[in-house]
XYZ file of C-alpha atoms in Angstrom:
758
model
C 124.466 88.959 74.806
C 121.238 90.909 75.553
C 120.400 88.418 78.202
C 123.666 88.704 80.040
C 123.633 92.515 79.923
C 119.925 92.539 81.271
C 120.943 90.218 84.011
C 123.690 92.436 85.161
C 121.525 95.480 84.864
C 118.722 93.585 86.878
C 121.400 92.934 89.695
C 122.132 96.594 89.871
C 118.547 97.715 89.888
C 117.940 95.167 92.729
C 120.695 96.713 94.901
C 119.424 100.145 94.058
C 115.783 99.171 95.082
C 116.965 97.650 98.425
C 118.983 100.809 99.114
C 116.110 103.164 98.298
C 113.438 100.861 100.457
C 115.897 101.028 103.359
C 116.113 104.792 103.076
C 112.476 105.134 103.079
C 111.894 102.563 105.991
C 114.520 104.295 108.089
C 112.130 107.153 108.610
C 109.574 104.750 110.569
C 111.590 101.856 111.720
C 115.050 102.751 112.870
C 117.541 99.670 113.016
C 115.303 97.736 110.745
C 116.245 97.002 107.028
C 116.827 94.716 104.068
C 120.081 93.164 103.605
C 121.802 92.709 100.151
C 121.840 89.081 99.242
C 122.495 87.264 95.748
C 123.014 83.767 94.672
C 124.672 82.209 91.725
C 121.527 80.199 91.064
C 119.535 83.345 90.796
C 121.597 84.784 88.296
C 121.736 81.761 86.195
C 117.841 81.402 86.278
C 117.433 85.115 85.178
C 119.922 84.585 82.471
C 118.019 81.510 81.233
C 114.701 83.082 81.410
C 115.921 85.862 79.352
C 117.104 83.313 76.744
C 113.815 81.585 76.912
C 112.018 84.880 76.115
C 114.386 85.477 73.144
C 113.795 81.865 71.889
C 110.135 82.124 72.321
C 110.056 85.624 70.423
C 112.224 84.236 67.559
C 110.016 81.139 67.283
C 106.747 83.088 67.056
C 108.407 85.360 64.446
C 109.568 82.486 62.448
C 106.222 80.877 62.542
C 104.483 83.991 61.313
C 107.025 84.513 58.509
C 106.717 80.843 57.377
C 102.946 81.463 56.864
C 103.333 84.792 55.103
C 101.346 85.190 51.958
C 103.809 85.248 49.106
C 102.027 87.657 46.803
C 101.621 90.115 49.729
C 105.347 89.745 50.773
C 106.391 90.483 47.090
C 104.104 93.217 46.468
C 104.574 94.855 49.948
C 100.878 94.841 50.765
C 99.676 95.371 54.355
C 100.159 92.422 56.465
C 97.231 90.182 57.292
C 96.760 87.159 59.750
C 96.262 84.166 57.576
C 94.572 81.270 59.395
C 95.744 77.888 58.419
C 93.268 75.363 56.868
C 91.772 73.055 59.349
C 93.291 69.729 59.432
C 91.183 66.516 59.230
C 90.284 65.273 62.632
C 92.207 61.853 62.078
C 95.561 63.783 61.709
C 94.671 65.734 64.855
C 93.685 62.871 66.724
C 96.688 60.738 65.856
C 99.023 63.638 67.092
C 98.082 62.781 70.671
C 99.330 59.614 70.977
C 102.406 60.316 68.739
C 103.489 63.104 71.251
C 103.835 60.217 73.691
C 105.283 57.551 71.611
C 107.666 59.919 69.740
C 110.571 59.541 72.192
C 110.350 55.771 72.052
C 110.344 55.877 68.269
C 113.381 58.179 68.140
C 115.161 55.804 70.619
C 114.445 52.906 68.282
C 115.631 54.669 65.337
C 118.889 55.372 67.471
C 119.453 51.800 68.370
C 119.074 51.031 64.706
C 121.513 53.712 63.547
C 123.918 52.274 66.123
C 123.605 48.793 64.740
C 124.348 50.080 61.297
C 127.234 51.995 62.411
C 126.007 55.399 61.630
C 127.071 57.348 64.656
C 126.156 60.799 63.734
C 122.539 59.729 63.322
C 122.646 57.757 66.433
C 123.862 60.791 68.383
C 121.140 62.924 66.778
C 118.228 60.439 67.505
C 119.456 59.724 70.854
C 119.543 63.303 71.800
C 116.193 63.900 70.279
C 114.604 61.215 72.069
C 115.984 62.140 75.469
C 114.759 65.626 74.823
C 111.428 64.298 73.784
C 111.050 62.432 77.056
C 111.565 65.575 79.126
C 109.126 67.508 76.868
C 106.329 64.919 76.700
C 103.946 67.157 78.894
C 104.319 69.995 76.705
C 104.087 68.071 73.570
C 101.010 66.395 74.700
C 99.529 69.745 75.867
C 100.296 70.986 72.275
C 98.656 68.020 70.600
C 95.550 68.451 72.675
C 95.319 72.165 72.065
C 95.770 71.312 68.336
C 92.888 69.041 68.415
C 90.606 71.420 69.906
C 91.565 74.500 68.337
C 89.107 74.049 65.332
C 86.154 73.869 67.897
C 87.632 76.698 69.920
C 87.535 79.009 66.563
C 83.970 77.839 65.864
C 82.940 79.286 69.281
C 80.913 76.523 70.808
C 83.698 74.900 72.833
C 85.002 78.409 73.993
C 81.474 78.935 75.028
C 81.153 75.865 77.032
C 84.536 76.378 78.530
C 83.395 79.804 79.662
C 80.128 78.398 81.199
C 82.325 75.571 83.003
C 84.650 78.513 84.557
C 81.680 80.378 85.448
C 80.208 77.381 87.305
C 83.428 76.453 89.183
C 84.057 80.046 89.909
C 80.714 80.526 91.555
C 79.627 77.184 93.016
C 82.772 75.382 93.866
C 85.796 77.577 94.222
C 84.173 81.003 94.839
C 86.932 82.677 92.972
C 86.572 86.018 91.210
C 89.221 85.282 88.732
C 87.591 82.020 87.692
C 84.275 83.764 86.994
C 85.733 86.879 85.351
C 87.834 84.625 83.184
C 84.798 82.467 82.166
C 82.713 85.270 81.484
C 85.392 86.493 79.064
C 85.506 83.181 77.142
C 81.647 82.911 77.352
C 81.434 86.393 75.284
C 84.420 85.292 73.015
C 82.593 82.036 72.212
C 79.118 83.694 71.692
C 80.701 86.092 69.193
C 82.462 83.442 67.365
C 79.209 81.450 67.129
C 77.419 84.430 66.205
C 79.980 84.940 63.306
C 79.355 81.440 61.983
C 75.572 81.847 62.025
C 75.597 85.431 60.854
C 77.901 84.522 57.833
C 74.936 82.767 56.240
C 72.300 84.887 57.522
C 73.431 88.578 57.209
C 70.207 90.082 58.493
C 70.691 88.167 61.887
C 73.415 90.939 62.280
C 70.868 93.508 62.139
C 68.700 91.998 64.708
C 71.681 91.496 66.911
C 72.663 95.170 66.506
C 69.188 96.297 67.613
C 69.506 93.753 70.700
C 72.958 95.294 71.585
C 71.554 98.808 71.388
C 68.687 97.754 73.752
C 71.166 96.321 76.311
C 73.010 99.538 76.041
C 70.057 101.664 76.612
C 69.114 99.462 79.629
C 72.596 100.074 81.082
C 72.559 103.631 80.416
C 69.105 104.131 82.222
C 70.619 101.997 85.212
C 73.653 104.101 85.443
C 71.584 107.430 85.400
C 69.303 106.157 88.045
C 72.307 104.902 90.245
C 74.453 107.922 89.476
C 77.288 105.789 88.418
C 79.433 106.856 85.345
C 80.789 103.440 84.547
C 77.400 101.932 83.581
C 76.664 105.142 81.609
C 79.808 104.897 79.581
C 79.260 101.240 78.851
C 75.721 101.881 77.969
C 76.715 104.775 75.571
C 79.284 102.488 74.020
C 76.777 99.566 73.437
C 74.265 101.910 71.971
C 76.915 103.154 69.444
C 78.133 99.665 68.585
C 74.355 98.618 68.083
C 73.766 101.426 65.741
C 76.712 100.761 63.837
C 75.827 97.100 63.362
C 72.342 97.805 62.224
C 72.104 101.083 60.516
C 74.626 100.171 57.613
C 72.731 96.985 57.003
C 69.344 98.715 57.003
C 70.690 101.309 54.295
C 72.942 99.242 52.291
C 72.212 95.696 51.128
C 75.314 95.432 48.772
C 78.052 95.524 51.647
C 80.677 92.617 51.546
C 79.373 90.024 53.616
C 82.736 88.706 54.908
C 84.105 92.073 55.848
C 80.899 93.202 57.579
C 80.487 90.005 59.559
C 84.151 89.972 60.797
C 84.355 93.492 61.503
C 81.083 93.535 63.750
C 81.595 90.212 65.287
C 85.191 90.887 66.605
C 84.214 94.494 67.468
C 81.365 93.133 69.413
C 83.685 90.593 71.305
C 86.031 93.585 71.975
C 83.487 95.840 73.161
C 81.397 93.570 75.311
C 84.504 92.199 77.070
C 85.886 95.683 77.705
C 82.424 96.758 78.858
C 82.000 93.708 81.301
C 85.564 94.199 82.956
C 84.726 97.980 83.367
C 81.573 97.482 85.360
C 81.889 97.985 89.257
C 83.212 94.912 91.094
C 79.881 94.222 92.792
C 77.710 94.295 89.667
C 77.276 90.634 89.438
C 77.198 90.069 93.200
C 73.547 89.681 93.497
C 73.936 86.646 91.093
C 77.113 85.071 92.138
C 77.266 86.032 95.721
C 80.554 87.224 97.145
C 83.623 85.773 95.523
C 87.151 85.849 96.886
C 89.114 88.324 94.969
C 93.061 89.037 95.418
C 95.828 90.560 93.446
C 95.499 88.272 90.464
C 92.392 90.152 89.502
C 94.436 93.361 88.791
C 96.829 91.259 86.685
C 93.985 89.729 84.860
C 91.831 92.848 84.444
C 94.820 94.701 82.943
C 95.681 91.887 80.364
C 92.173 91.426 79.460
C 90.998 95.019 79.030
C 94.010 96.110 77.269
C 93.793 93.409 74.875
C 90.209 93.913 74.320
C 90.717 97.757 73.704
C 93.659 97.080 71.413
C 91.780 94.275 69.501
C 89.049 96.564 68.811
C 91.029 99.475 67.783
C 93.173 97.558 65.326
C 90.271 95.742 63.858
C 88.759 98.925 62.942
C 91.956 100.573 61.815
C 90.646 101.579 58.254
C 87.703 103.386 59.863
C 90.077 105.154 62.241
C 92.264 106.111 59.059
C 89.300 107.272 57.130
C 87.892 109.496 60.007
C 91.525 110.808 60.618
C 91.791 111.690 56.905
C 88.493 113.704 56.966
C 89.779 115.531 60.024
C 92.729 116.805 58.582
C 91.132 118.196 55.393
C 91.318 121.532 56.998
C 95.177 121.237 57.834
C 96.196 122.213 54.163
C 99.924 121.587 53.770
C 100.122 119.521 56.903
C 97.330 117.015 55.616
C 99.806 114.698 53.572
C 102.200 114.393 56.500
C 99.389 113.525 59.000
C 97.534 111.044 56.877
C 100.941 109.434 55.905
C 102.085 109.222 59.458
C 98.860 107.147 60.507
C 98.640 105.163 57.419
C 101.664 103.048 58.098
C 100.989 101.984 61.710
C 97.365 101.054 60.756
C 98.630 98.890 57.768
C 101.269 97.179 60.046
C 98.419 96.072 62.534
C 100.250 93.068 64.272
C 103.419 95.280 64.954
C 101.485 98.276 65.991
C 99.031 96.331 68.188
C 101.891 94.818 70.151
C 103.557 98.113 70.573
C 100.056 99.666 71.645
C 99.439 96.706 74.155
C 102.970 97.328 75.665
C 102.456 100.937 76.152
C 99.060 100.496 77.381
C 99.813 97.810 80.016
C 102.759 99.870 81.668
C 100.628 102.991 81.632
C 97.612 101.214 82.955
C 99.684 99.775 86.068
C 101.333 103.232 86.626
C 97.872 104.989 86.720
C 96.323 102.346 88.976
C 99.188 102.698 91.385
C 99.047 106.476 91.477
C 95.251 106.849 91.702
C 95.039 104.081 94.525
C 97.868 105.495 96.469
C 96.462 108.824 96.660
C 93.058 107.509 97.667
C 94.600 105.662 100.515
C 96.725 108.610 101.565
C 93.327 110.666 102.094
C 92.287 108.336 104.871
C 95.159 109.223 106.924
C 94.705 112.864 106.357
C 92.040 113.102 109.286
C 94.645 112.815 112.399
C 91.962 112.960 114.885
C 89.866 110.273 113.335
C 93.089 107.822 113.044
C 94.309 108.637 116.663
C 91.152 109.004 118.391
C 91.794 112.611 119.066
C 94.932 111.777 121.147
C 98.174 113.579 120.773
C 100.993 111.744 122.561
C 101.273 108.175 123.439
C 103.905 106.974 126.034
C 105.344 103.496 126.518
C 106.631 102.592 129.880
C 108.830 99.619 130.856
C 106.939 96.584 132.121
C 109.292 96.361 135.096
C 108.151 99.834 136.382
C 104.732 100.778 135.070
C 102.553 103.573 136.553
C 98.863 102.982 137.651
C 97.941 106.547 138.209
C 99.610 108.892 135.707
C 97.763 112.061 136.541
C 98.909 111.772 139.957
C 102.527 110.883 139.076
C 102.551 114.166 136.728
C 101.253 116.296 139.491
C 104.022 114.988 141.842
C 106.613 115.816 139.263
C 105.089 119.178 138.433
C 106.983 119.256 135.076
C 105.113 119.308 132.784
C 102.059 120.737 134.389
C 99.028 118.376 134.899
C 96.760 121.462 133.731
C 98.199 121.102 130.188
C 96.640 117.838 129.612
C 92.714 117.560 128.764
C 92.633 113.813 129.035
C 95.007 110.979 130.063
C 94.073 107.362 129.395
C 95.981 104.519 130.174
C 95.837 100.874 128.546
C 97.957 97.725 128.402
C 98.198 95.229 125.316
C 98.745 91.518 125.673
C 98.434 88.641 123.365
C 95.633 86.260 124.130
C 93.727 83.504 122.544
C 90.166 84.292 121.210
C 87.188 82.264 119.839
C 83.718 83.119 119.223
C 81.125 81.296 121.556
C 78.985 79.762 118.792
C 79.584 75.889 118.891
C 82.154 73.593 120.444
C 84.054 73.249 117.109
C 85.512 76.686 117.005
C 89.238 76.863 117.458
C 91.237 79.372 119.465
C 92.881 82.144 117.528
C 95.742 84.380 118.441
C 94.759 87.836 118.813
C 95.848 91.042 120.797
C 93.628 92.280 123.829
C 93.569 96.004 124.755
C 92.619 96.687 128.339
C 91.916 100.042 129.150
C 91.081 102.521 132.347
C 88.020 104.346 132.997
C 89.486 107.576 131.796
C 90.470 106.316 128.545
C 86.923 104.969 127.728
C 85.523 108.331 129.118
C 87.688 110.641 126.778
C 88.706 108.624 123.941
C 87.376 110.009 120.269
C 87.635 106.594 118.332
C 84.476 106.048 116.189
C 82.830 102.934 115.009
C 82.011 101.491 111.674
C 78.923 99.868 113.136
C 76.951 99.513 116.379
C 75.215 96.604 118.020
C 71.387 96.740 118.500
C 70.343 99.368 120.950
C 73.507 101.617 120.385
C 73.292 104.664 118.260
C 76.573 106.752 118.881
C 80.098 106.212 120.046
C 79.471 107.875 123.339
C 76.934 105.240 124.182
C 79.336 102.542 123.406
C 82.271 103.887 125.287
C 79.959 104.656 128.230
C 78.748 101.179 128.099
C 82.253 99.615 128.252
C 83.050 101.612 131.051
C 79.881 100.643 133.157
C 79.720 96.861 132.071
C 83.238 95.122 132.095
C 81.647 92.161 130.289
C 81.307 94.326 127.008
C 84.119 94.847 124.495
C 84.485 96.365 121.024
C 86.879 94.982 118.201
C 88.547 96.336 115.082
C 87.120 95.986 111.676
C 89.538 93.474 110.207
C 87.818 90.526 111.924
C 84.529 90.931 110.125
C 83.524 89.986 106.498
C 84.297 92.814 104.275
C 86.548 94.527 106.700
C 89.860 96.425 106.094
C 91.945 93.123 105.512
C 90.313 92.617 102.273
C 87.010 91.055 102.636
C 85.477 87.524 103.127
C 87.343 84.223 103.423
C 86.484 80.684 102.797
C 85.510 78.615 105.604
C 86.050 75.038 106.297
C 83.281 72.652 107.742
C 83.984 73.674 111.130
C 83.212 77.246 110.433
C 86.894 78.391 110.707
C 88.861 80.337 108.304
C 91.086 78.689 105.735
C 94.386 79.827 104.943
C 95.808 82.457 107.093
C 94.077 81.199 110.275
C 93.265 84.664 111.579
C 90.192 85.478 113.671
C 86.945 85.923 111.923
C 83.736 86.775 113.597
C 80.624 85.116 112.089
C 77.289 86.848 111.396
C 78.531 90.293 111.278
C 79.235 92.128 107.874
C 80.914 95.463 107.373
C 78.009 96.581 105.126
C 75.336 95.916 107.938
C 73.653 98.830 109.560
C 73.584 97.060 112.950
C 74.067 93.591 114.424
C 73.069 91.528 117.323
C 75.705 91.332 120.147
C 78.093 88.604 119.567
C 79.791 86.578 122.631
C 83.544 85.735 122.445
C 85.777 83.923 124.729
C 89.302 85.183 125.620
C 91.670 82.815 127.292
C 94.635 84.135 129.181
C 97.683 82.095 127.807
C 99.626 81.756 131.170
C 96.916 80.901 133.612
C 94.519 79.367 131.211
C 91.861 81.609 132.573
C 88.820 82.073 130.174
C 86.804 85.347 130.128
C 83.814 86.178 128.126
C 82.993 89.373 126.395
C 79.989 90.576 124.332
C 81.091 92.523 121.159
C 78.846 95.575 120.906
C 80.698 97.689 118.379
C 83.115 97.478 115.270
C 85.824 100.272 115.337
C 86.190 102.541 112.495
C 88.623 100.849 109.810
C 90.845 104.043 109.816
C 91.696 103.812 113.480
C 95.219 102.820 114.675
C 93.907 100.260 117.311
C 93.942 96.515 116.437
C 92.381 93.908 118.751
C 89.659 93.438 121.368
C 89.229 96.580 123.443
C 87.749 96.211 126.960
C 87.632 97.622 130.439
C 90.324 96.395 132.721
C 87.951 95.917 135.706
C 86.482 92.562 134.766
C 89.809 90.868 134.029
C 91.223 92.435 137.344
C 88.259 90.833 139.198
C 88.854 87.465 137.575
C 92.339 87.537 138.184
C 92.189 88.796 141.548
C 95.110 91.234 140.947
C 95.522 94.671 139.730
C 96.845 94.978 135.866
C 99.593 97.430 135.413
C 99.180 100.047 132.913
C 102.248 100.258 130.647
C 100.964 102.695 127.982
C 99.213 106.093 128.028
C 97.658 108.430 125.759
C 97.521 112.194 126.193
C 95.259 114.900 124.923
C 96.879 118.368 125.487
C 95.536 121.852 125.183
C 95.418 123.428 121.664
C 98.072 125.887 122.339
C 100.484 123.591 123.903
C 103.960 122.642 122.385
C 103.709 118.906 121.836
C 107.413 118.393 121.293
C 108.352 120.202 124.426
C 105.858 118.339 126.505
C 107.008 115.081 125.091
C 110.495 115.886 126.115
C 109.518 116.852 129.547
C 107.468 113.545 130.003
C 110.324 111.670 128.960
C 112.746 113.446 131.168
C 110.365 113.291 134.268
C 109.695 109.555 133.848
C 113.221 108.364 132.804
C 113.275 105.934 135.623
C 110.271 104.280 134.277
C 111.624 103.886 130.806
C 109.121 106.169 129.365
C 109.374 106.728 125.426
C 107.289 109.256 123.671
C 105.755 109.126 120.365
C 104.036 112.181 118.845
C 100.990 110.435 117.131
C 100.532 113.183 114.374
C 104.238 113.124 113.408
C 104.092 109.406 113.455
C 101.150 109.453 110.949
C 102.839 111.828 108.865
C 105.757 109.416 108.620
C 103.574 106.476 107.820
C 101.799 108.649 105.177
C 105.169 109.484 103.734
C 106.381 105.932 103.882
C 103.209 104.831 101.854
C 103.708 107.559 99.287
C 107.478 107.039 98.855
C 106.906 103.164 98.669
C 104.302 103.586 95.820
C 106.613 106.103 94.135
C 109.436 103.652 94.305
C 107.157 101.027 92.705
C 105.896 103.428 90.164
C 109.357 104.271 89.302
C 110.338 100.578 88.948
C 107.340 99.968 86.711
C 108.392 102.991 84.611
C 111.392 100.842 83.522
C 108.766 99.069 81.306
C 108.245 102.439 79.643
C 111.844 102.831 78.989
C 111.797 99.518 77.254
C 108.560 100.449 75.232
C 110.205 103.882 74.158
C 113.409 102.015 73.171
C 111.285 99.693 71.122
C 109.762 102.729 69.418
C 113.118 103.988 68.538
C 114.098 100.461 67.257
C 110.934 100.313 64.967
C 111.542 103.630 63.607
C 115.151 102.732 62.634
C 113.869 99.681 61.050
C 111.133 101.512 59.174
C 113.830 103.797 57.524
C 115.331 100.661 56.127
C 112.247 98.804 55.101
C 110.621 101.986 53.699
C 113.667 103.387 51.951
C 111.931 103.170 48.439
C 108.711 104.674 49.920
C 110.776 107.579 51.325
C 112.256 108.112 47.808
C 109.071 108.204 46.085
C 107.762 110.666 48.517
C 110.793 113.042 47.997
C 110.331 112.509 44.148
C 106.795 113.587 44.213
C 107.690 116.687 46.260
C 108.101 116.002 49.943
C 110.638 118.195 51.501
C 113.080 116.907 54.165
C 111.214 118.633 56.986
C 107.977 116.758 55.843
C 109.661 113.247 55.898
C 111.268 113.913 59.243
C 107.836 115.215 60.638
C 105.991 112.058 59.112
C 108.121 109.769 61.325
C 107.882 112.099 64.175
C 104.051 111.873 63.880
C 103.940 108.300 63.334
C 105.625 107.695 66.620
C 103.602 110.223 68.386
C 100.297 108.640 67.193
C 101.268 105.167 68.538
C 102.659 106.379 71.806
C 99.689 108.815 72.390
C 97.128 106.207 71.512
C 98.804 103.546 73.770
C 98.993 106.195 76.550
C 95.224 107.322 76.079
C 94.131 103.326 76.272
C 96.376 102.956 79.448
C 95.020 106.191 81.170
C 91.411 105.396 80.382
C 91.274 101.739 81.375
C 93.530 102.462 84.470
C 91.242 105.375 85.580
C 88.219 102.869 85.197
C 89.624 100.113 87.172
C 90.938 102.611 89.978
C 87.621 104.382 90.177
C 85.785 100.858 90.630
C 88.352 99.797 93.268
C 88.288 102.993 95.106
C 84.401 103.174 95.264
C 84.220 99.587 96.411
C 86.672 100.342 99.165
C 85.097 103.581 100.160
C 81.780 101.636 100.930
C 83.885 99.762 103.599
C 86.483 102.388 104.815
C 85.138 105.806 105.279
C 87.453 108.494 103.790
C 88.703 106.439 100.895
C 87.656 108.694 97.922
C 88.669 108.784 94.303
C 90.854 111.903 93.426
C 92.768 112.363 90.137
C 96.354 113.577 90.699
C 96.579 115.524 87.482
C 99.984 116.594 88.033
C 101.471 113.110 88.208
C 99.325 111.853 85.331
C 100.395 114.720 83.120
C 104.048 114.119 84.226
C 103.735 110.432 83.042
C 102.241 111.314 79.820
C 104.696 114.164 79.194
C 107.548 112.113 79.853
C 106.310 109.201 77.716
C 105.708 111.550 74.794
C 108.970 113.523 74.922
C 111.041 110.372 75.368
C 109.375 108.951 72.302
C 110.014 111.922 70.282
C 113.667 112.009 71.304
C 114.151 108.388 70.227
C 112.466 109.001 67.096
C 114.527 112.079 66.121
C 117.756 110.103 64.952
C 116.021 107.749 62.509
C 113.694 110.592 61.449
C 116.858 112.549 60.507
C 118.320 109.676 58.596
C 115.156 109.288 56.477
C 115.001 112.855 55.795
C 118.477 112.906 54.567
C 117.787 110.126 52.132
C 118.397 111.146 48.495
C 115.499 110.354 46.152
C 117.827 108.846 43.564
C 119.672 106.518 45.962
C 116.431 105.465 47.657
C 114.772 104.467 44.448
C 117.766 102.450 43.393
C 117.908 100.824 46.800
C 117.143 97.082 47.226
């Protein structure tokens, strides 16, 4: 029923999202939008996926319940994770061929049952055999996993798998997710192996704690020298962990060995994994080289970092509870309520951990989207930088171009030509491009922008990097005007450019995958470069032109393609190239909108359409912000689910802890204290989850924005305090509202009824 209701709600939300997106898109693209479309197959698949999630959840819960310690269940002790004893290698090994032969065995039994006329058994065995045939791959994978699981727990196989993934990620596939995942398994395996060794030699832990502290001090010094806060935070964390490992062992030789080893080895795994993923993206670049990183890194980083943080917090829950108990000593009458509200979540570690992870993951995503969207919005705040200090763009019909716009305006006299400080003409055309390096290069489709002399003399577009011999933008634009064989290109065609970074190349030096133009031997991080020669082929006449690239345009500009003077192409073709686009820079006190309407009216016969560049830029920024806000709101639905889950957990807690509530009332807890206990309990879990999500999301966003800021000038990290405060406030208030009803039910429970409750 829940799956069916969820499917219907999902259909409604889908229609709502499309409507909202079309409304946002209408501001920048009239007449373009997405249509509503739904298929019966999609509905069935969505419903079945919901059912699969339900069955997986039920199976995991049933598995945990089946392994529950009877004494703990009867006595109501805190839940613990009980590891099953390791099965002999023979039983684990025989399970692998059994998973393949099981369907055949069941079918043989089915035939035997049919011969003996036991039709019920026949149907049962036949259906089981057919189902087993379908699930052979899953059964085989589970059998292999069961065989290697003991070796993964001991650490050496996990360690080896981590090294293998690191090797594949760096030397074979050059994928960041393989390297990062391998590094995580490497740390986990190392921690598990240390656990096995330290269990027998506890003093090794003392030395390992000292080593961890030294690594932390090194990171701390590195962060201070470089002025980067993330290594500083990671260094302080490792120093604290190292001290916590070594100092207790130095002062106390009677500490329980198993407890100490488990606490510090698992804490070590969580802290090191969290610290490794919190480092800047280019930390390991000097060792691994540039690795290809796409959107999957965000999903992977969120899951790994949240899991590591929650793992560390829950494994040290007793220390957190003791520290909280000491902090509340000064609260007097409130102390019993505060301590009780924290004690139950910390005892139910598995349930609390899942709730924390759910809250943290959603908040983590919301924080990243908010911070990154604000960072990119900052780039477009500098209008002159993006538009090249132009104010108006005019598009003319290809059938009636204007070669000399200044003279044409002077003839019309409306608007006055004196109102324009600069008028630059250009034309854009699709061409084929390749870099002149060797004969194996392939032609790539790319736009060509040919400009007149006034455009080159007056444009304000800046550059990311210059070729050797050029020091500023004026020299480059002047060189293009004087020498038609020179050109500049946008930053998306060089390694590390605005389209996301490097690409893997095949044996011919071309780009794998999307097939876009990529100019070799130039990196966006370079201070300068040697001029690079490219060839351009006009697709109709097949005429080939050569240009030398002497500049890479600023990544924030609104120009895309190869930019050059029109003189060289006109000389080669022997004909004049018509100018179909113009850009205008008007006087500071001029009315842009009025001038734009006058231009459209005067050149109506030429099909002129005016675009006010600042307004278009503001519309683009508004679209980006609205789009991110729409996605943020959609992701916020995950918080709604989490908050609803908190309400369900609170209602179940009232039933499960009825006798505890009766005891609390009997020893003097008033109704308000019982109610406040449940409210504070939900508040503790929600705020802890929000804190983890905000902290980790801020770290990843900072690393991302700092990395992009090195490539795209103007991208800077800012914290939208109002938006973050709104997210945290809504989460907290909603959590309290869902908890008030079960908290009221708990407060109204009579002690006598609660103590008799079974």
